[in-house]
Short mmCIF file of C-alpha atoms in Angstrom, two decimals:
data_model
loop_
_atom_site.label_atom_id
_atom_site.label_comp_id
_atom_site.label_asym_id
_atom_site.label_seq_id
_atom_site.Cartn_x
_atom_site.Cartn_y
_atom_site.Cartn_z
CA MET U 1 -29.45 43.74 17.14
CA LYS U 2 -31.92 42.43 19.25
CA LEU U 3 -30.39 38.69 18.62
CA PHE U 4 -26.70 40.35 19.49
CA ARG U 5 -27.85 41.65 22.77
CA ALA U 6 -29.70 38.38 23.71
CA ALA U 7 -26.64 36.38 22.65
CA PHE U 8 -24.28 38.83 24.57
CA PHE U 9 -26.16 39.37 27.91
CA ILE U 10 -27.69 36.13 28.52
CA VAL U 11 -26.54 33.35 26.06
CA LEU U 12 -23.00 33.56 26.97
CA PRO U 13 -23.01 34.17 30.65
CA LEU U 14 -25.43 31.01 30.88
CA LEU U 15 -22.68 29.16 28.71
CA ALA U 16 -19.72 30.21 31.17
CA ARG U 17 -21.82 29.27 33.99
CA ALA U 18 -22.76 25.90 32.88
CA ALA U 19 -19.16 25.20 31.54
CA GLY U 20 -18.52 23.78 35.17
CA ALA U 21 -20.98 20.91 34.15
CA ASP U 22 -20.77 18.32 31.71
CA TRP U 23 -20.82 20.83 29.22
CA ALA U 24 -18.22 21.26 26.29
CA PRO U 25 -18.21 24.67 24.86
CA ASN U 26 -16.23 25.30 22.04
CA ILE U 27 -15.09 28.52 20.05
CA THR U 28 -14.16 28.17 16.13
CA THR U 29 -12.74 31.59 14.30
CA ASN U 30 -12.71 31.12 10.34
CA ALA U 31 -10.98 33.28 7.78
CA THR U 32 -12.09 31.93 4.11
CA TRP U 33 -11.10 33.59 0.61
CA ASN U 34 -14.01 32.91 -1.65
CA SER U 35 -12.83 33.22 -5.44
CA ASN U 36 -16.38 33.52 -6.54
CA ALA U 37 -18.42 35.15 -3.92
CA THR U 38 -20.87 36.01 -6.43
CA ASN U 39 -21.05 32.08 -8.00
CA ALA U 40 -20.93 33.59 -11.17
CA ASN U 41 -19.91 31.75 -14.44
CA ARG U 42 -18.75 34.94 -16.41
CA LEU U 43 -15.19 36.11 -15.38
CA SER U 44 -16.45 39.88 -15.69
CA ASP U 45 -19.34 38.79 -12.74
CA VAL U 46 -16.60 36.86 -10.80
CA ILE U 47 -16.01 38.67 -7.42
CA GLY U 48 -13.61 37.06 -4.67
CA ALA U 49 -14.18 38.25 -1.14
CA LEU U 50 -13.05 37.31 2.22
CA ALA U 51 -15.26 36.29 4.88
CA LEU U 52 -14.67 36.24 8.73
CA ARG U 53 -16.55 33.83 10.88
CA ALA U 54 -16.58 32.85 14.65
CA ASP U 55 -18.71 29.92 16.18
CA LEU U 56 -19.40 29.69 19.60
CA ALA U 57 -21.08 26.32 20.32
CA SER U 58 -21.58 24.57 23.48
CA SER U 59 -23.39 21.57 24.46
CA ALA U 60 -24.11 19.17 27.35
CA ARG U 61 -23.96 15.36 27.27
CA PHE U 62 -27.09 13.23 28.94
CA ALA U 63 -26.09 9.27 29.06
CA LEU U 64 -29.06 7.30 28.20
CA ASP U 65 -27.22 4.10 28.73
CA THR U 66 -23.85 2.72 28.13
CA ASP U 67 -24.17 3.28 24.27
CA ASP U 68 -26.39 6.03 23.97
CA ALA U 69 -26.23 9.83 24.65
CA VAL U 70 -27.91 12.71 23.95
CA PHE U 71 -26.21 16.12 23.23
CA ALA U 72 -28.06 19.42 23.83
CA GLY U 73 -26.61 22.67 23.04
CA ILE U 74 -26.69 25.84 21.53
CA LYS U 75 -24.62 27.67 19.08
CA LEU U 76 -23.90 31.18 17.78
CA THR U 77 -22.62 32.43 14.67
CA ALA U 78 -21.16 35.59 13.54
CA GLU U 79 -19.94 36.35 9.86
CA ALA U 80 -18.55 39.15 8.40
CA TRP U 81 -17.46 40.17 5.08
CA PRO U 82 -15.05 43.03 5.12
CA ARG U 83 -15.71 44.13 1.50
CA PHE U 84 -19.40 43.43 1.15
CA ASP U 85 -20.94 44.14 4.52
CA GLY U 86 -24.52 43.27 3.10
CA LEU U 87 -23.67 39.68 3.61
CA ASP U 88 -22.94 40.41 7.45
CA HIS U 89 -25.32 37.86 9.33
CA ALA U 90 -25.30 36.45 12.87
CA SER U 91 -27.26 33.37 13.92
CA LEU U 92 -28.40 31.62 17.17
CA GLY U 93 -30.19 28.47 17.63
CA PRO U 94 -30.37 25.40 19.56
CA ARG U 95 -28.90 21.82 18.65
CA LEU U 96 -29.99 18.44 19.68
CA ALA U 97 -28.37 15.30 18.65
CA TRP U 98 -28.87 11.64 19.62
CA GLN U 99 -25.38 9.50 19.53
CA HIS U 100 -25.31 5.61 19.47
CA LYS U 101 -22.20 3.76 19.69
CA PHE U 102 -21.98 -0.16 18.44
CA GLY U 103 -19.63 -1.09 21.11
CA LEU U 104 -17.12 -0.20 23.57
CA GLY U 105 -13.93 1.61 22.68
CA ALA U 106 -12.58 4.04 20.41
CA HIS U 107 -12.86 2.06 17.41
CA ALA U 108 -16.32 1.25 17.71
CA PRO U 109 -18.34 2.67 14.79
CA VAL U 110 -20.75 5.59 16.05
CA PHE U 111 -24.08 6.88 14.59
CA SER U 112 -25.53 10.02 14.97
CA LEU U 113 -28.43 12.12 14.41
CA GLU U 114 -28.09 15.94 14.69
CA LEU U 115 -30.79 18.60 14.55
CA GLY U 116 -30.54 22.20 14.29
CA GLY U 117 -32.31 25.33 14.07
CA ASP U 118 -31.10 29.11 13.62
CA ALA U 119 -32.62 32.23 13.91
CA ILE U 120 -30.52 34.59 11.61
CA ALA U 121 -30.29 38.14 11.65
CA ALA U 122 -28.51 39.89 8.43
CA ARG U 123 -27.43 43.31 7.70
CA GLU U 124 -29.61 43.14 4.41
CA PRO U 125 -33.28 42.90 5.97
CA ALA U 126 -34.14 40.36 3.06
CA ARG U 127 -31.60 38.08 4.07
CA ARG U 128 -33.12 37.39 7.43
CA ALA U 129 -34.15 33.84 7.99
CA ARG U 130 -35.03 31.29 9.79
CA ALA U 131 -32.91 27.88 9.09
CA GLY U 132 -33.15 24.04 10.02
CA SER U 133 -31.07 20.87 9.37
CA ALA U 134 -31.18 17.48 9.93
CA ARG U 135 -27.82 15.25 9.63
CA VAL U 136 -27.16 11.93 10.09
CA ALA U 137 -23.60 10.67 10.08
CA VAL U 138 -21.75 7.49 10.86
CA ARG U 139 -18.16 7.45 12.04
CA GLN U 140 -15.42 4.38 12.08
CA ARG U 141 -12.14 4.74 13.14
CA LEU U 142 -9.94 2.45 10.93
CA ASP U 143 -7.14 2.59 13.28
CA ASN U 144 -5.84 5.18 15.98
CA ALA U 145 -4.62 7.31 13.23
CA THR U 146 -7.34 6.98 10.40
CA ARG U 147 -11.14 7.78 10.49
CA VAL U 148 -14.01 8.07 8.19
CA ILE U 149 -17.07 10.03 8.29
CA LEU U 150 -20.05 9.63 6.09
CA ALA U 151 -22.68 11.82 6.49
CA GLN U 152 -26.09 12.71 4.85
CA GLU U 153 -27.35 16.59 5.64
CA PHE U 154 -30.88 18.03 4.86
CA SER U 155 -31.17 21.82 5.55
CA ARG U 156 -33.54 24.43 4.67
CA HIS U 157 -32.79 28.25 5.04
CA ASP U 158 -36.17 30.29 4.73
CA THR U 159 -35.36 34.01 4.21
CA ARG U 160 -37.67 36.92 4.07
CA ASP U 161 -37.34 37.43 0.70
CA PHE U 162 -37.65 34.16 -1.45
CA VAL U 163 -35.08 34.80 -3.82
CA PHE U 164 -32.55 33.65 -0.90
CA ASP U 165 -34.17 30.77 0.14
CA ARG U 166 -32.12 27.50 0.00
CA THR U 167 -32.92 23.89 0.28
CA GLY U 168 -30.64 21.25 0.02
CA ALA U 169 -29.34 17.86 0.28
CA GLU U 170 -25.70 16.92 0.69
CA THR U 171 -23.88 13.93 1.21
CA SER U 172 -20.28 13.83 2.35
CA LEU U 173 -17.19 11.47 2.71
CA GLU U 174 -14.48 12.80 5.01
CA VAL U 175 -11.42 10.79 5.54
CA VAL U 176 -8.71 11.91 8.07
CA ARG U 177 -5.24 10.62 8.84
CA ASP U 178 -3.20 11.66 11.83
CA LEU U 179 0.31 12.09 10.16
CA ASP U 180 2.25 12.55 13.65
CA GLU U 181 1.55 13.78 17.03
CA ARG U 182 0.84 17.25 15.63
CA TRP U 183 -0.45 17.09 12.35
CA SER U 184 -3.30 15.33 10.61
CA LEU U 185 -4.70 15.45 7.02
CA SER U 186 -8.15 15.28 5.67
CA PHE U 187 -9.51 14.87 2.60
CA THR U 188 -13.58 15.54 2.12
CA ALA U 189 -15.90 14.90 -0.87
CA ARG U 190 -19.20 16.53 -1.03
CA TRP U 191 -22.28 16.34 -3.44
CA ARG U 192 -25.17 18.34 -2.88
CA THR U 193 -28.36 19.10 -4.77
CA GLY U 194 -30.25 22.27 -3.87
CA ASP U 195 -30.84 25.99 -3.99
CA VAL U 196 -28.01 28.38 -5.09
CA GLN U 197 -28.13 32.17 -5.64
CA SER U 198 -25.77 33.08 -8.70
CA TYR U 199 -25.34 36.92 -9.43
CA ALA U 200 -25.01 38.23 -12.72
CA THR U 201 -24.96 41.34 -14.60
CA PRO U 202 -28.00 41.37 -16.90
CA PRO U 203 -29.11 40.43 -19.39
CA ARG U 204 -28.87 36.92 -18.90
CA PRO U 205 -31.75 35.38 -20.67
CA GLU U 206 -30.51 31.63 -20.16
CA LEU U 207 -30.47 32.20 -16.49
CA VAL U 208 -33.89 33.82 -16.61
CA ALA U 209 -34.83 30.55 -18.14
CA LEU U 210 -33.79 28.72 -15.47
CA ALA U 211 -34.10 30.66 -12.22
CA LYS U 212 -37.07 29.80 -9.81
CA ILE U 213 -36.89 33.44 -8.96
CA ARG U 214 -34.85 36.46 -9.51
CA GLN U 215 -34.16 39.69 -8.08
CA PRO U 216 -32.02 43.14 -8.84
CA ASN U 217 -29.37 43.51 -6.21
CA THR U 218 -26.60 45.35 -5.20
CA THR U 219 -24.99 43.58 -2.56
CA PHE U 220 -21.72 43.52 -4.60
CA ASP U 221 -21.64 47.30 -4.99
CA ARG U 222 -22.72 47.20 -8.46
CA PRO U 223 -26.34 46.37 -10.15
CA MET U 224 -26.72 42.81 -10.74
CA VAL U 225 -29.46 40.30 -10.81
CA VAL U 226 -29.76 37.54 -8.10
CA TYR U 227 -31.03 34.23 -9.89
CA SER U 228 -32.16 31.59 -7.41
CA LEU U 229 -32.01 27.96 -9.10
CA ASP U 230 -31.65 24.41 -8.22
CA ALA U 231 -28.11 23.02 -8.98
CA ARG U 232 -26.05 20.31 -8.26
CA SER U 233 -22.56 20.67 -6.68
CA LEU U 234 -19.49 18.61 -6.40
CA SER U 235 -16.71 19.39 -4.09
CA GLY U 236 -13.40 18.16 -2.79
CA GLY U 237 -11.44 19.40 -0.16
CA LEU U 238 -8.04 19.02 1.46
CA ALA U 239 -7.03 20.33 5.00
CA ALA U 240 -4.12 19.92 7.04
CA THR U 241 -4.51 20.43 10.75
CA ARG U 242 -1.88 21.05 13.52
CA THR U 243 -2.72 20.67 16.93
CA LEU U 244 -1.48 23.66 19.40
CA GLY U 245 -1.97 21.95 22.70
CA SER U 246 -4.57 19.76 24.01
CA ASP U 247 -7.34 21.99 23.48
CA THR U 248 -6.42 24.01 20.36
CA SER U 249 -5.80 23.53 16.78
CA LEU U 250 -5.37 25.38 13.46
CA THR U 251 -6.46 24.01 10.23
CA PHE U 252 -5.35 25.50 6.77
CA ARG U 253 -7.98 24.14 4.30
CA TYR U 254 -8.10 24.42 0.31
CA GLU U 255 -11.65 23.37 -1.23
CA TRP U 256 -12.88 23.21 -4.97
CA ARG U 257 -16.14 23.21 -5.82
CA GLN U 258 -18.00 22.88 -9.17
CA THR U 259 -21.99 23.81 -9.43
CA GLU U 260 -23.83 23.32 -12.46
CA ARG U 261 -27.44 23.32 -14.09
CA GLY U 262 -27.80 23.45 -17.68
CA PRO U 263 -25.62 26.19 -19.25
CA LEU U 264 -24.81 27.51 -16.10
CA ARG U 265 -21.33 26.25 -14.52
CA TYR U 266 -19.25 27.94 -11.79
CA VAL U 267 -16.45 27.07 -9.74
CA ASN U 268 -15.41 28.30 -6.35
CA GLN U 269 -12.25 28.05 -4.85
CA LEU U 270 -12.25 28.55 -0.89
CA VAL U 271 -8.76 28.88 1.01
CA SER U 272 -9.51 28.87 4.88
CA ALA U 273 -7.55 29.24 8.00
CA ILE U 274 -9.38 27.98 10.84
CA LEU U 275 -8.61 28.21 14.72
CA ALA U 276 -10.60 26.10 16.91
CA ARG U 277 -10.46 25.97 20.57
CA GLN U 278 -12.38 23.59 23.19
CA PHE U 279 -12.94 24.80 26.42
CA MET J 1 17.23 -22.70 68.32
CA ARG J 2 19.91 -20.31 69.00
CA PRO J 3 22.43 -21.51 66.42
CA LEU J 4 19.92 -22.05 63.77
CA ALA J 5 18.55 -18.38 64.10
CA PHE J 6 22.20 -17.14 64.16
CA VAL J 7 22.76 -18.94 60.90
CA CYS J 8 19.46 -17.18 59.35
CA ILE J 9 20.47 -14.05 60.49
CA CYS J 10 23.96 -14.28 58.99
CA ALA J 11 22.28 -15.87 55.79
CA ALA J 12 19.89 -12.88 55.57
CA ILE J 13 22.53 -10.10 56.41
CA SER J 14 24.94 -11.99 53.48
CA LEU J 15 22.23 -11.88 51.08
CA ARG J 16 21.22 -8.35 51.67
CA ALA J 17 25.38 -7.41 51.53
CA SER J 18 25.64 -9.11 48.33
CA ALA J 19 22.26 -7.68 46.84
CA THR J 20 22.98 -5.06 44.09
CA ASP J 21 21.03 -2.15 42.01
CA VAL J 22 20.54 -2.91 38.38
CA ALA J 23 20.14 0.43 36.51
CA PHE J 24 18.84 0.65 33.34
CA ARG J 25 19.40 3.31 30.50
CA LEU J 26 16.88 3.13 27.75
CA VAL J 27 17.23 4.98 24.21
CA ASP J 28 15.55 5.13 20.93
CA ALA J 29 16.99 4.59 17.67
CA VAL J 30 18.23 7.92 17.35
CA GLY J 31 19.50 8.35 21.10
CA ALA J 32 17.01 10.12 22.66
CA PRO J 33 15.86 8.86 26.11
CA VAL J 34 12.93 6.83 26.46
CA ALA J 35 10.18 7.46 29.45
CA ASP J 36 7.38 5.38 30.56
CA ALA J 37 9.47 2.22 29.69
CA VAL J 38 8.41 -0.73 32.45
CA VAL J 39 11.55 -2.57 33.13
CA SER J 40 11.52 -5.68 35.21
CA LEU J 41 13.83 -8.58 36.29
CA VAL J 42 12.18 -12.32 36.44
CA ALA J 43 14.18 -14.58 38.34
CA LEU J 44 15.21 -17.66 36.57
CA ASP J 45 16.58 -19.73 39.33
CA ALA J 46 14.12 -19.11 42.06
CA PRO J 47 10.87 -17.05 41.64
CA ALA J 48 10.52 -14.24 43.54
CA LYS J 49 7.67 -13.87 46.32
CA ILE J 50 5.05 -11.37 45.36
CA SER J 51 3.34 -9.55 47.89
CA PRO J 52 0.84 -6.91 46.43
CA PRO J 53 0.63 -3.70 48.22
CA ALA J 54 -1.69 -3.46 51.20
CA GLU J 55 -3.14 0.40 50.17
CA PRO J 56 -4.70 0.56 46.51
CA LEU J 57 -3.05 2.40 44.03
CA GLU J 58 -4.62 5.22 42.13
CA ILE J 59 -4.99 6.48 38.69
CA ALA J 60 -7.53 9.30 38.93
CA GLN J 61 -9.33 10.97 35.87
CA ASN J 62 -8.28 14.71 35.40
CA GLY J 63 -8.50 17.32 32.83
CA GLN J 64 -9.91 14.42 30.79
CA GLU J 65 -6.57 12.48 31.10
CA PHE J 66 -5.24 9.72 33.10
CA SER J 67 -3.06 10.72 35.79
CA THR J 68 -0.54 8.47 34.79
CA PHE J 69 0.35 7.22 31.63
CA VAL J 70 1.81 3.84 32.50
CA THR J 71 1.63 2.13 35.89
CA PRO J 72 3.59 -1.05 36.86
CA LEU J 73 2.11 -3.05 39.51
CA VAL J 74 2.28 -6.73 40.75
CA VAL J 75 -0.27 -9.56 40.26
CA GLY J 76 -2.86 -9.15 42.97
CA THR J 77 -3.01 -5.41 43.14
CA THR J 78 -5.97 -3.31 43.50
CA VAL J 79 -6.35 0.14 42.16
CA ASN J 80 -8.86 2.84 42.72
CA PHE J 81 -10.05 5.05 39.59
CA PRO J 82 -11.26 8.33 41.10
CA ASN J 83 -13.17 10.79 38.56
CA GLU J 84 -11.56 14.28 39.94
CA ASP J 85 -12.87 15.91 36.49
CA LYS J 86 -15.79 18.01 36.00
CA VAL J 87 -17.09 15.66 33.52
CA SER J 88 -18.31 11.99 33.45
CA HIS J 89 -16.15 9.00 32.50
CA GLN J 90 -16.80 5.71 31.72
CA VAL J 91 -13.22 3.75 31.99
CA TYR J 92 -12.64 0.24 30.45
CA SER J 93 -10.13 -1.99 29.24
CA LEU J 94 -10.77 -4.39 26.29
CA SER J 95 -7.33 -6.22 27.17
CA PRO J 96 -7.10 -9.94 27.82
CA ALA J 97 -5.14 -9.50 30.86
CA LYS J 98 -8.29 -7.63 32.38
CA LYS J 99 -11.56 -6.88 30.70
CA PHE J 100 -13.70 -4.46 32.59
CA VAL J 101 -16.23 -1.41 32.14
CA PHE J 102 -17.30 0.96 34.82
CA PRO J 103 -20.87 2.47 34.34
CA LEU J 104 -20.90 6.04 33.39
CA TYR J 105 -19.45 7.48 36.69
CA LYS J 106 -19.75 11.30 37.82
CA PRO J 107 -17.09 13.44 39.07
CA GLY J 108 -16.34 12.69 42.87
CA THR J 109 -17.06 8.90 42.39
CA ARG J 110 -14.67 6.10 41.43
CA GLY J 111 -14.26 2.53 40.37
CA THR J 112 -12.13 -0.10 41.73
CA VAL J 113 -10.27 -3.17 40.07
CA THR J 114 -8.08 -5.93 41.16
CA PHE J 115 -5.44 -6.72 38.61
CA ASP J 116 -4.96 -10.74 39.06
CA GLN J 117 -3.37 -11.79 35.75
CA PRO J 118 -0.03 -10.71 34.50
CA GLY J 119 -0.13 -8.83 31.40
CA VAL J 120 -0.69 -5.32 29.80
CA VAL J 121 -4.11 -3.70 30.45
CA ALA J 122 -4.92 -0.68 28.05
CA LEU J 123 -7.26 1.56 29.56
CA GLY J 124 -9.58 3.92 27.31
CA CYS J 125 -12.64 6.37 28.22
CA ASN J 126 -15.66 5.25 25.99
CA ILE J 127 -16.36 9.13 26.12
CA HIS J 128 -13.38 10.54 25.59
CA ASP J 129 -11.58 8.43 22.84
CA TRP J 130 -8.27 10.25 23.28
CA MET J 131 -7.73 9.33 26.73
CA ARG J 132 -5.25 6.38 27.10
CA ALA J 133 -3.29 4.90 29.84
CA TYR J 134 -1.42 1.58 30.56
CA ILE J 135 -1.41 -0.71 33.47
CA VAL J 136 1.48 -3.35 33.34
CA VAL J 137 0.68 -6.34 35.70
CA LEU J 138 3.89 -8.48 36.59
CA GLY J 139 4.49 -11.42 38.03
CA THR J 140 7.64 -10.21 39.65
CA PRO J 141 8.43 -7.81 42.34
CA LEU J 142 11.63 -6.59 40.77
CA PHE J 143 10.38 -3.64 38.40
CA GLY J 144 10.57 -0.20 37.62
CA LYS J 145 9.53 2.87 35.32
CA SER J 146 12.11 5.00 33.02
CA ALA J 147 12.12 8.66 33.95
CA ARG J 148 12.23 11.49 31.48
CA ASP J 149 15.63 10.64 31.19
CA GLY J 150 15.34 7.25 30.05
CA THR J 151 16.69 5.71 33.29
CA ALA J 152 15.11 3.20 35.61
CA THR J 153 16.60 1.48 38.59
CA ILE J 154 15.91 -1.71 40.33
CA THR J 155 17.21 -2.01 43.74
CA ALA J 156 18.51 -4.49 45.99
CA VAL J 157 18.59 -7.55 43.69
CA ALA J 158 20.13 -10.63 45.18
CA PRO J 159 22.75 -12.67 43.08
CA GLY J 160 21.33 -15.11 40.52
CA PHE J 161 20.11 -15.49 37.24
CA TYR J 162 17.32 -13.36 35.76
CA ARG J 163 15.48 -12.39 32.38
CA ALA J 164 15.31 -8.41 32.01
CA GLU J 165 12.40 -7.28 30.27
CA VAL J 166 11.51 -3.87 28.81
CA TRP J 167 7.86 -3.01 27.86
CA HIS J 168 6.98 0.04 26.13
CA PRO J 169 3.52 1.00 24.75
CA ARG J 170 5.31 1.99 21.15
CA LEU J 171 7.41 -1.18 21.13
CA GLY J 172 6.09 -3.92 19.12
CA LYS J 173 7.75 -6.74 21.25
CA ASN J 174 9.34 -6.96 24.83
CA GLU J 175 13.04 -6.64 24.64
CA THR J 176 14.57 -8.99 26.76
CA ARG J 177 18.11 -10.04 27.67
CA GLU J 178 19.55 -12.66 30.14
CA ILE J 179 21.92 -11.31 32.80
CA SER J 180 23.73 -13.00 35.77
CA LEU J 181 24.43 -11.15 38.84
CA ALA J 182 26.97 -12.83 41.09
CA ALA J 183 27.67 -12.35 44.80
CA SER J 184 30.81 -10.77 43.97
CA ASP J 185 28.55 -7.66 41.99
CA ILE J 186 28.86 -5.33 44.93
CA THR J 187 28.79 -2.13 42.31
CA ALA J 188 25.67 -1.07 40.50
CA ARG J 189 25.06 -2.82 37.03
CA THR J 190 23.93 -1.12 33.95
CA GLU J 191 21.98 -2.51 31.30
CA SER J 192 21.67 -0.65 28.31
CA PHE J 193 18.69 -1.03 25.98
CA THR J 194 17.92 0.58 22.36
CA LEU J 195 14.54 0.31 21.57
CA ALA J 196 13.04 0.60 18.21
CA LEU J 197 9.90 2.29 19.05
CA LYS J 198 6.92 2.73 16.54
CA PRO J 199 5.34 5.94 15.60
CA ASP J 200 3.19 7.67 18.24
CA ARG J 201 -0.32 6.80 17.09
CA ARG J 202 -2.13 8.44 19.95
CA ILE J 203 -5.64 9.48 19.11
CA HIS J 204 -5.44 13.72 19.17
CA ARG J 205 -7.30 15.37 21.85
CA SER J 206 -7.54 18.80 20.17
CA PRO J 207 -10.64 19.98 18.35
CA GLU J 208 -11.04 19.83 14.57
CA GLY J 209 -11.76 22.95 12.52
CA SER J 210 -14.66 22.49 10.16
CA GLY J 211 -14.74 24.56 6.83
CA GLY J 212 -16.76 24.92 3.77
CA GLY J 213 -20.25 25.06 3.61
CA TYR J 214 -22.61 26.52 0.73
CA LYS J 215 -24.45 29.68 0.27
#
């Protein structure tokens, strides 16, 4: 709760005040249906759930020279799960990025290195955490309507309870094509290796053999065990974005994701509606 | 001197009296009016004298956009680019007709460029990729820009042979047509063009929503 108070009474007014400078505040609201919030591979354990999320971010641009710039900012996130409020959380943390543009113009490739850190407050005390991430990305416009983004991200999520810790490395490729003045289509492929949490009703000896750590859990309103294990995920996402004026967009997104480790294999299907506004 | 002056004045009056307006009506393939097209008349028998404006023109940056999308002007015209925004800009052109790049400049400052060669100059901002504007540098003083209703008028055109040219950012190649204006043309002349425009491929400005993520 201290985090929320700090956010609303200190951070937001500072953001608003700074909005008049070279700052670029933006807000993104996201409603996502996750077909398998428990990351389970047995049908009886698969539980779908809706997550509502809002991200408020702002960064200031500092030019180093013609080709280089540093972005320093802050990001506030709140996520609510109406059916399973144990997953509710909020985070606040700084963002720092260095961007290099290889030449002049919109079609010059752009390299960026982004660092982020968050303090995470959660309704379930065991999920309170500190998180950090580093991301390198290269963006290239093929023409005015098509761009490709290749990224590699390393992230670490240290919770109060070890079972919810997550360390991962993710490679992603995104291709975005503007169809006309209003619509654009994007395809994203991701490959991730790292920790995941899979929930299952015991007994599951095959998961016990795989898990680094396990713990009883009632987040999903029934007695389950959460298993933390190292797994590989492959996902493909398709999104259609419609611009609503020059500073707002609405995106509909579908993602299919398969995660596996030995005998464990589960699929998540995520359907999202995302409203983004740049101030 | 008196008879010569009299002849000159009479010739000028005669020329003025016989000058006519040339109106352009521009539509696309489906008949919709085309705005922001530059129309010009290039004299084929006697080149028209060009005199750039004494005062610089102005293309401001405001709301992270250029104040005008298309600006026609004559060779030798100077343009100021004041930053009236809340954020810094870096205006550039990679067009052969005029290559330039301003250093990053803050709100309240400006850059200045003189356009000394005919051609199309595509302007951009190196910070805000969606910012786009065009300057059409012309070697003729007879030009206009189409309004939202797709019409443009070039006034007081003297009799003679001309090449009418139409330029638009979404036109692959200029539309041209030769026209002849006789001294007896006392009513406004209307030239209609149907333009085969390419799709609008400007870079989208609106933010992108991201999704996904692992838990």
